[in-house]
Amino acid sequence: LVMSVVYEIILSVAAGFLLALILLNIAFGSKLYSLYVIPILIIVTGLIFSHPKILYLLFNLALRKFKKTEIQASDFLSYWRAIQLILYYFVLYFLQGIGFFFLINSIVPLSFHAMIGVIGSHVLALVSGAAALFAPDGLGVREGILALTLQFYFPVGIAVLISAIARIWFSLAEVVFWAGFYIYSKISHYDGKTT
């Protein structure tokens, strides 16, 4: 369980920053270079730490310290499999970004030419919030990044408004998913029996 959580954090954050940098570079070029330093460091760190040899050493070092049974090297994902998961995260983040673009268009009109930049802004905000361990659920960090990057398309007031609406949108999505899983668990265990 711990291994799966570590993999998810490392790969999702590294993938998100990598995709965001690619998209923002396509959309804005040199205008955002000052924002690139920390994400590049996180990407490099994520790619290094997702290597099975590095994870194997770190996990077993921690397990030895707590006098637990060590994990076999074969229990770790291959590096190629980790790269495949990063590509899957690319698809997931890109689809979420498209949804975010249409959310913005439901508030204010925005050209389809802006889609790449908006998706990049969304992904950068999402993973910056996840990487900010000091902020619960990225509160404030996500909105700040969105407000900053969306100023390329909107006045400051509208960019801030969109970032606040996006927080509500994210929260509603989490509530809907939680409710769906809760209802499913109740239906599948009806009368105390699994159907």
PDB file of C-alpha atoms in Angstrom:
ATOM      1  CA  LEU A   1       0.000   0.000   0.000  1.00  0.00           C
ATOM      2  CA  VAL A   2       2.776   2.402   0.907  1.00  0.00           C
ATOM      3  CA  MET A   3       4.589   1.572  -2.326  1.00  0.00           C
ATOM      4  CA  SER A   4       1.485   2.268  -4.410  1.00  0.00           C
ATOM      5  CA  VAL A   5       0.925   5.626  -2.680  1.00  0.00           C
ATOM      6  CA  VAL A   6       4.570   6.616  -3.205  1.00  0.00           C
ATOM      7  CA  TYR A   7       4.399   5.608  -6.867  1.00  0.00           C
ATOM      8  CA  GLU A   8       1.187   7.565  -7.339  1.00  0.00           C
ATOM      9  CA  ILE A   9       2.582  10.733  -5.768  1.00  0.00           C
ATOM     10  CA  ILE A  10       5.915  10.622  -7.603  1.00  0.00           C
ATOM     11  CA  LEU A  11       4.529   9.693 -11.016  1.00  0.00           C
ATOM     12  CA  SER A  12       1.433  11.912 -10.980  1.00  0.00           C
ATOM     13  CA  VAL A  13       3.331  15.016  -9.870  1.00  0.00           C
ATOM     14  CA  ALA A  14       6.277  14.440 -12.239  1.00  0.00           C
ATOM     15  CA  ALA A  15       3.889  13.742 -15.137  1.00  0.00           C
ATOM     16  CA  GLY A  16       1.772  16.799 -14.357  1.00  0.00           C
ATOM     17  CA  PHE A  17       4.711  19.183 -14.207  1.00  0.00           C
ATOM     18  CA  LEU A  18       6.208  17.716 -17.382  1.00  0.00           C
ATOM     19  CA  LEU A  19       2.952  18.060 -19.328  1.00  0.00           C
ATOM     20  CA  ALA A  20       2.334  21.556 -17.950  1.00  0.00           C
ATOM     21  CA  LEU A  21       5.789  22.744 -18.991  1.00  0.00           C
ATOM     22  CA  ILE A  22       5.374  21.323 -22.493  1.00  0.00           C
ATOM     23  CA  LEU A  23       1.953  22.944 -22.976  1.00  0.00           C
ATOM     24  CA  LEU A  24       2.887  26.286 -21.402  1.00  0.00           C
ATOM     25  CA  ASN A  25       6.041  26.458 -23.476  1.00  0.00           C
ATOM     26  CA  ILE A  26       3.954  25.893 -26.634  1.00  0.00           C
ATOM     27  CA  ALA A  27       1.409  28.517 -25.541  1.00  0.00           C
ATOM     28  CA  PHE A  28       3.562  31.230 -23.974  1.00  0.00           C
ATOM     29  CA  GLY A  29       7.208  30.504 -24.787  1.00  0.00           C
ATOM     30  CA  SER A  30       9.657  32.618 -22.806  1.00  0.00           C
ATOM     31  CA  LYS A  31       6.970  34.612 -20.943  1.00  0.00           C
ATOM     32  CA  LEU A  32       6.815  32.059 -18.103  1.00  0.00           C
ATOM     33  CA  TYR A  33      10.435  30.892 -17.854  1.00  0.00           C
ATOM     34  CA  SER A  34      10.680  32.215 -14.289  1.00  0.00           C
ATOM     35  CA  LEU A  35       8.007  29.654 -13.258  1.00  0.00           C
ATOM     36  CA  TYR A  36       9.906  26.716 -14.755  1.00  0.00           C
ATOM     37  CA  VAL A  37      12.766  26.267 -12.283  1.00  0.00           C
ATOM     38  CA  ILE A  38      10.923  24.435  -9.472  1.00  0.00           C
ATOM     39  CA  PRO A  39       8.818  22.225 -11.798  1.00  0.00           C
ATOM     40  CA  ILE A  40      11.952  21.157 -13.717  1.00  0.00           C
ATOM     41  CA  LEU A  41      13.648  20.199 -10.452  1.00  0.00           C
ATOM     42  CA  ILE A  42      10.560  18.218  -9.417  1.00  0.00           C
ATOM     43  CA  ILE A  43      10.393  16.443 -12.795  1.00  0.00           C
ATOM     44  CA  VAL A  44      14.054  15.429 -12.641  1.00  0.00           C
ATOM     45  CA  THR A  45      13.668  14.310  -9.022  1.00  0.00           C
ATOM     46  CA  GLY A  46      10.502  12.359  -9.859  1.00  0.00           C
ATOM     47  CA  LEU A  47      12.110  10.586 -12.803  1.00  0.00           C
ATOM     48  CA  ILE A  48      15.133   9.673 -10.689  1.00  0.00           C
ATOM     49  CA  PHE A  49      13.128   8.468  -7.701  1.00  0.00           C
ATOM     50  CA  SER A  50      10.701   6.463  -9.830  1.00  0.00           C
ATOM     51  CA  HIS A  51      13.583   4.289 -11.032  1.00  0.00           C
ATOM     52  CA  PRO A  52      13.139   0.827  -9.442  1.00  0.00           C
ATOM     53  CA  LYS A  53      16.768   0.619  -8.234  1.00  0.00           C
ATOM     54  CA  ILE A  54      16.477   3.915  -6.353  1.00  0.00           C
ATOM     55  CA  LEU A  55      13.067   3.030  -4.868  1.00  0.00           C
ATOM     56  CA  TYR A  56      14.352  -0.431  -3.909  1.00  0.00           C
ATOM     57  CA  LEU A  57      17.275   1.061  -1.980  1.00  0.00           C
ATOM     58  CA  LEU A  58      15.165   3.717  -0.230  1.00  0.00           C
ATOM     59  CA  PHE A  59      12.291   1.410   0.724  1.00  0.00           C
ATOM     60  CA  ASN A  60      14.544  -1.300   2.093  1.00  0.00           C
ATOM     61  CA  LEU A  61      16.657   1.242   3.949  1.00  0.00           C
ATOM     62  CA  ALA A  62      13.477   2.450   5.705  1.00  0.00           C
ATOM     63  CA  LEU A  63      12.281  -1.129   6.329  1.00  0.00           C
ATOM     64  CA  ARG A  64      15.640  -2.116   7.841  1.00  0.00           C
ATOM     65  CA  LYS A  65      15.479   0.901  10.130  1.00  0.00           C
ATOM     66  CA  PHE A  66      12.038  -0.196  11.404  1.00  0.00           C
ATOM     67  CA  LYS A  67      13.145  -3.871  11.505  1.00  0.00           C
ATOM     68  CA  LYS A  68      10.557  -4.981   8.953  1.00  0.00           C
ATOM     69  CA  THR A  69      10.813  -7.581   6.207  1.00  0.00           C
ATOM     70  CA  GLU A  70      12.519  -6.180   3.121  1.00  0.00           C
ATOM     71  CA  ILE A  71      10.761  -6.027  -0.243  1.00  0.00           C
ATOM     72  CA  GLN A  72      12.102  -7.969  -3.220  1.00  0.00           C
ATOM     73  CA  ALA A  73      13.356  -6.049  -6.252  1.00  0.00           C
ATOM     74  CA  SER A  74      10.815  -7.934  -8.396  1.00  0.00           C
ATOM     75  CA  ASP A  75       7.971  -6.286  -6.434  1.00  0.00           C
ATOM     76  CA  PHE A  76       8.789  -2.880  -7.939  1.00  0.00           C
ATOM     77  CA  LEU A  77       7.519  -1.578 -11.250  1.00  0.00           C
ATOM     78  CA  SER A  78       9.964  -1.656 -14.126  1.00  0.00           C
ATOM     79  CA  TYR A  79      11.195   1.743 -15.257  1.00  0.00           C
ATOM     80  CA  TRP A  80       9.386   1.260 -18.587  1.00  0.00           C
ATOM     81  CA  ARG A  81       6.127   0.578 -16.719  1.00  0.00           C
ATOM     82  CA  ALA A  82       6.638   3.757 -14.676  1.00  0.00           C
ATOM     83  CA  ILE A  83       7.101   5.726 -17.920  1.00  0.00           C
ATOM     84  CA  GLN A  84       3.895   4.155 -19.290  1.00  0.00           C
ATOM     85  CA  LEU A  85       2.023   5.337 -16.185  1.00  0.00           C
ATOM     86  CA  ILE A  86       3.370   8.847 -16.748  1.00  0.00           C
ATOM     87  CA  LEU A  87       1.922   8.725 -20.272  1.00  0.00           C
ATOM     88  CA  TYR A  88      -1.436   7.596 -18.834  1.00  0.00           C
ATOM     89  CA  TYR A  89      -1.327  10.567 -16.452  1.00  0.00           C
ATOM     90  CA  PHE A  90      -0.715  12.803 -19.486  1.00  0.00           C
ATOM     91  CA  VAL A  91      -4.002  11.608 -21.001  1.00  0.00           C
ATOM     92  CA  LEU A  92      -5.874  12.021 -17.698  1.00  0.00           C
ATOM     93  CA  TYR A  93      -4.561  15.550 -17.099  1.00  0.00           C
ATOM     94  CA  PHE A  94      -5.220  16.557 -20.713  1.00  0.00           C
ATOM     95  CA  LEU A  95      -8.855  15.410 -20.489  1.00  0.00           C
ATOM     96  CA  GLN A  96      -9.308  17.244 -17.176  1.00  0.00           C
ATOM     97  CA  GLY A  97      -7.811  20.340 -18.804  1.00  0.00           C
ATOM     98  CA  ILE A  98     -10.295  20.144 -21.674  1.00  0.00           C
ATOM     99  CA  GLY A  99     -13.100  20.031 -19.100  1.00  0.00           C
ATOM    100  CA  PHE A 100     -11.590  23.082 -17.395  1.00  0.00           C
ATOM    101  CA  PHE A 101     -11.457  24.922 -20.734  1.00  0.00           C
ATOM    102  CA  PHE A 102     -15.173  24.316 -21.236  1.00  0.00           C
ATOM    103  CA  LEU A 103     -15.852  25.406 -17.643  1.00  0.00           C
ATOM    104  CA  ILE A 104     -14.167  28.728 -18.432  1.00  0.00           C
ATOM    105  CA  ASN A 105     -16.191  29.028 -21.651  1.00  0.00           C
ATOM    106  CA  SER A 106     -19.378  28.613 -19.638  1.00  0.00           C
ATOM    107  CA  ILE A 107     -18.381  31.762 -17.706  1.00  0.00           C
ATOM    108  CA  VAL A 108     -16.639  33.943 -20.322  1.00  0.00           C
ATOM    109  CA  PRO A 109     -16.014  33.300 -24.019  1.00  0.00           C
ATOM    110  CA  LEU A 110     -12.512  32.124 -24.868  1.00  0.00           C
ATOM    111  CA  SER A 111     -11.094  31.156 -28.247  1.00  0.00           C
ATOM    112  CA  PHE A 112     -10.158  27.538 -28.969  1.00  0.00           C
ATOM    113  CA  HIS A 113      -6.676  28.861 -29.789  1.00  0.00           C
ATOM    114  CA  ALA A 114      -6.237  29.377 -26.039  1.00  0.00           C
ATOM    115  CA  MET A 115      -6.979  25.732 -25.180  1.00  0.00           C
ATOM    116  CA  ILE A 116      -3.331  24.591 -24.956  1.00  0.00           C
ATOM    117  CA  GLY A 117      -2.411  27.422 -22.588  1.00  0.00           C
ATOM    118  CA  VAL A 118      -5.517  26.893 -20.451  1.00  0.00           C
ATOM    119  CA  ILE A 119      -4.860  23.157 -20.147  1.00  0.00           C
ATOM    120  CA  GLY A 120      -1.232  23.870 -19.235  1.00  0.00           C
ATOM    121  CA  SER A 121      -2.335  26.403 -16.608  1.00  0.00           C
ATOM    122  CA  HIS A 122      -4.848  23.940 -15.171  1.00  0.00           C
ATOM    123  CA  VAL A 123      -2.326  21.096 -14.934  1.00  0.00           C
ATOM    124  CA  LEU A 124       0.387  23.342 -13.449  1.00  0.00           C
ATOM    125  CA  ALA A 125      -2.052  24.601 -10.803  1.00  0.00           C
ATOM    126  CA  LEU A 126      -3.290  21.088 -10.023  1.00  0.00           C
ATOM    127  CA  VAL A 127       0.142  19.529  -9.467  1.00  0.00           C
ATOM    128  CA  SER A 128       1.544  22.617  -7.727  1.00  0.00           C
ATOM    129  CA  GLY A 129      -1.268  22.243  -5.197  1.00  0.00           C
ATOM    130  CA  ALA A 130      -0.482  18.536  -4.814  1.00  0.00           C
ATOM    131  CA  ALA A 131       3.233  19.228  -4.366  1.00  0.00           C
ATOM    132  CA  ALA A 132       2.630  21.979  -1.774  1.00  0.00           C
ATOM    133  CA  LEU A 133       2.645  19.792   1.327  1.00  0.00           C
ATOM    134  CA  PHE A 134       2.098  22.818   3.578  1.00  0.00           C
ATOM    135  CA  ALA A 135      -1.300  23.573   1.977  1.00  0.00           C
ATOM    136  CA  PRO A 136      -4.201  21.161   2.599  1.00  0.00           C
ATOM    137  CA  ASP A 137      -5.509  20.065  -0.813  1.00  0.00           C
ATOM    138  CA  GLY A 138      -3.333  22.787  -2.352  1.00  0.00           C
ATOM    139  CA  LEU A 139      -5.615  25.482  -0.920  1.00  0.00           C
ATOM    140  CA  GLY A 140      -4.402  28.874  -2.102  1.00  0.00           C
ATOM    141  CA  VAL A 141      -1.521  27.489  -4.157  1.00  0.00           C
ATOM    142  CA  ARG A 142      -3.753  26.099  -6.902  1.00  0.00           C
ATOM    143  CA  GLU A 143      -5.815  29.293  -7.062  1.00  0.00           C
ATOM    144  CA  GLY A 144      -2.710  31.502  -7.083  1.00  0.00           C
ATOM    145  CA  ILE A 145      -1.107  29.642  -9.995  1.00  0.00           C
ATOM    146  CA  LEU A 146      -4.373  29.717 -11.959  1.00  0.00           C
ATOM    147  CA  ALA A 147      -4.916  33.428 -11.321  1.00  0.00           C
ATOM    148  CA  LEU A 148      -1.321  34.159 -12.373  1.00  0.00           C
ATOM    149  CA  THR A 149      -1.337  32.165 -15.612  1.00  0.00           C
ATOM    150  CA  LEU A 150      -4.886  33.031 -16.679  1.00  0.00           C
ATOM    151  CA  GLN A 151      -3.899  36.720 -16.707  1.00  0.00           C
ATOM    152  CA  PHE A 152      -2.529  36.062 -20.192  1.00  0.00           C
ATOM    153  CA  TYR A 153      -6.157  35.736 -21.319  1.00  0.00           C
ATOM    154  CA  PHE A 154      -8.218  37.781 -18.848  1.00  0.00           C
ATOM    155  CA  PRO A 155      -7.995  40.840 -16.594  1.00  0.00           C
ATOM    156  CA  VAL A 156      -6.842  40.080 -13.027  1.00  0.00           C
ATOM    157  CA  GLY A 157     -10.368  40.185 -11.563  1.00  0.00           C
ATOM    158  CA  ILE A 158     -11.753  37.634 -14.003  1.00  0.00           C
ATOM    159  CA  ALA A 159      -8.672  35.390 -13.592  1.00  0.00           C
ATOM    160  CA  VAL A 160      -9.177  35.399  -9.804  1.00  0.00           C
ATOM    161  CA  LEU A 161     -12.911  34.716 -10.216  1.00  0.00           C
ATOM    162  CA  ILE A 162     -12.217  31.752 -12.515  1.00  0.00           C
ATOM    163  CA  SER A 163      -9.673  30.326 -10.047  1.00  0.00           C
ATOM    164  CA  ALA A 164     -12.265  30.570  -7.232  1.00  0.00           C
ATOM    165  CA  ILE A 165     -14.955  28.919  -9.369  1.00  0.00           C
ATOM    166  CA  ALA A 166     -12.440  26.214 -10.306  1.00  0.00           C
ATOM    167  CA  ARG A 167     -11.957  25.410  -6.593  1.00  0.00           C
ATOM    168  CA  ILE A 168     -15.726  24.903  -6.236  1.00  0.00           C
ATOM    169  CA  TRP A 169     -15.713  22.785  -9.427  1.00  0.00           C
ATOM    170  CA  PHE A 170     -12.910  20.559  -8.067  1.00  0.00           C
ATOM    171  CA  SER A 171     -14.667  20.187  -4.721  1.00  0.00           C
ATOM    172  CA  LEU A 172     -17.998  19.296  -6.326  1.00  0.00           C
ATOM    173  CA  ALA A 173     -16.270  16.651  -8.470  1.00  0.00           C
ATOM    174  CA  GLU A 174     -14.763  15.072  -5.342  1.00  0.00           C
ATOM    175  CA  VAL A 175     -18.156  15.052  -3.595  1.00  0.00           C
ATOM    176  CA  VAL A 176     -19.833  13.460  -6.641  1.00  0.00           C
ATOM    177  CA  PHE A 177     -17.161  10.739  -6.863  1.00  0.00           C
ATOM    178  CA  TRP A 178     -17.394  10.056  -3.121  1.00  0.00           C
ATOM    179  CA  ALA A 179     -21.194   9.864  -3.276  1.00  0.00           C
ATOM    180  CA  GLY A 180     -21.042   7.555  -6.290  1.00  0.00           C
ATOM    181  CA  PHE A 181     -18.683   5.133  -4.565  1.00  0.00           C
ATOM    182  CA  TYR A 182     -20.736   5.293  -1.363  1.00  0.00           C
ATOM    183  CA  ILE A 183     -23.973   4.478  -3.211  1.00  0.00           C
ATOM    184  CA  TYR A 184     -22.237   1.693  -5.131  1.00  0.00           C
ATOM    185  CA  SER A 185     -20.910   0.152  -1.900  1.00  0.00           C
ATOM    186  CA  LYS A 186     -24.407   0.243  -0.374  1.00  0.00           C
ATOM    187  CA  ILE A 187     -25.996  -1.345  -3.448  1.00  0.00           C
ATOM    188  CA  SER A 188     -23.333  -4.066  -3.763  1.00  0.00           C
ATOM    189  CA  HIS A 189     -23.702  -5.048  -0.078  1.00  0.00           C
ATOM    190  CA  TYR A 190     -27.492  -4.979   0.064  1.00  0.00           C
ATOM    191  CA  ASP A 191     -28.861  -7.147   2.918  1.00  0.00           C
ATOM    192  CA  GLY A 192     -25.322  -7.786   4.122  1.00  0.00           C
ATOM    193  CA  LYS A 193     -24.525  -9.928   1.091  1.00  0.00           C
ATOM    194  CA  THR A 194     -22.279  -9.095  -1.820  1.00  0.00           C
ATOM    195  CA  THR A 195     -24.256  -9.266  -5.064  1.00  0.00           C
TER     196      THR A 195
END
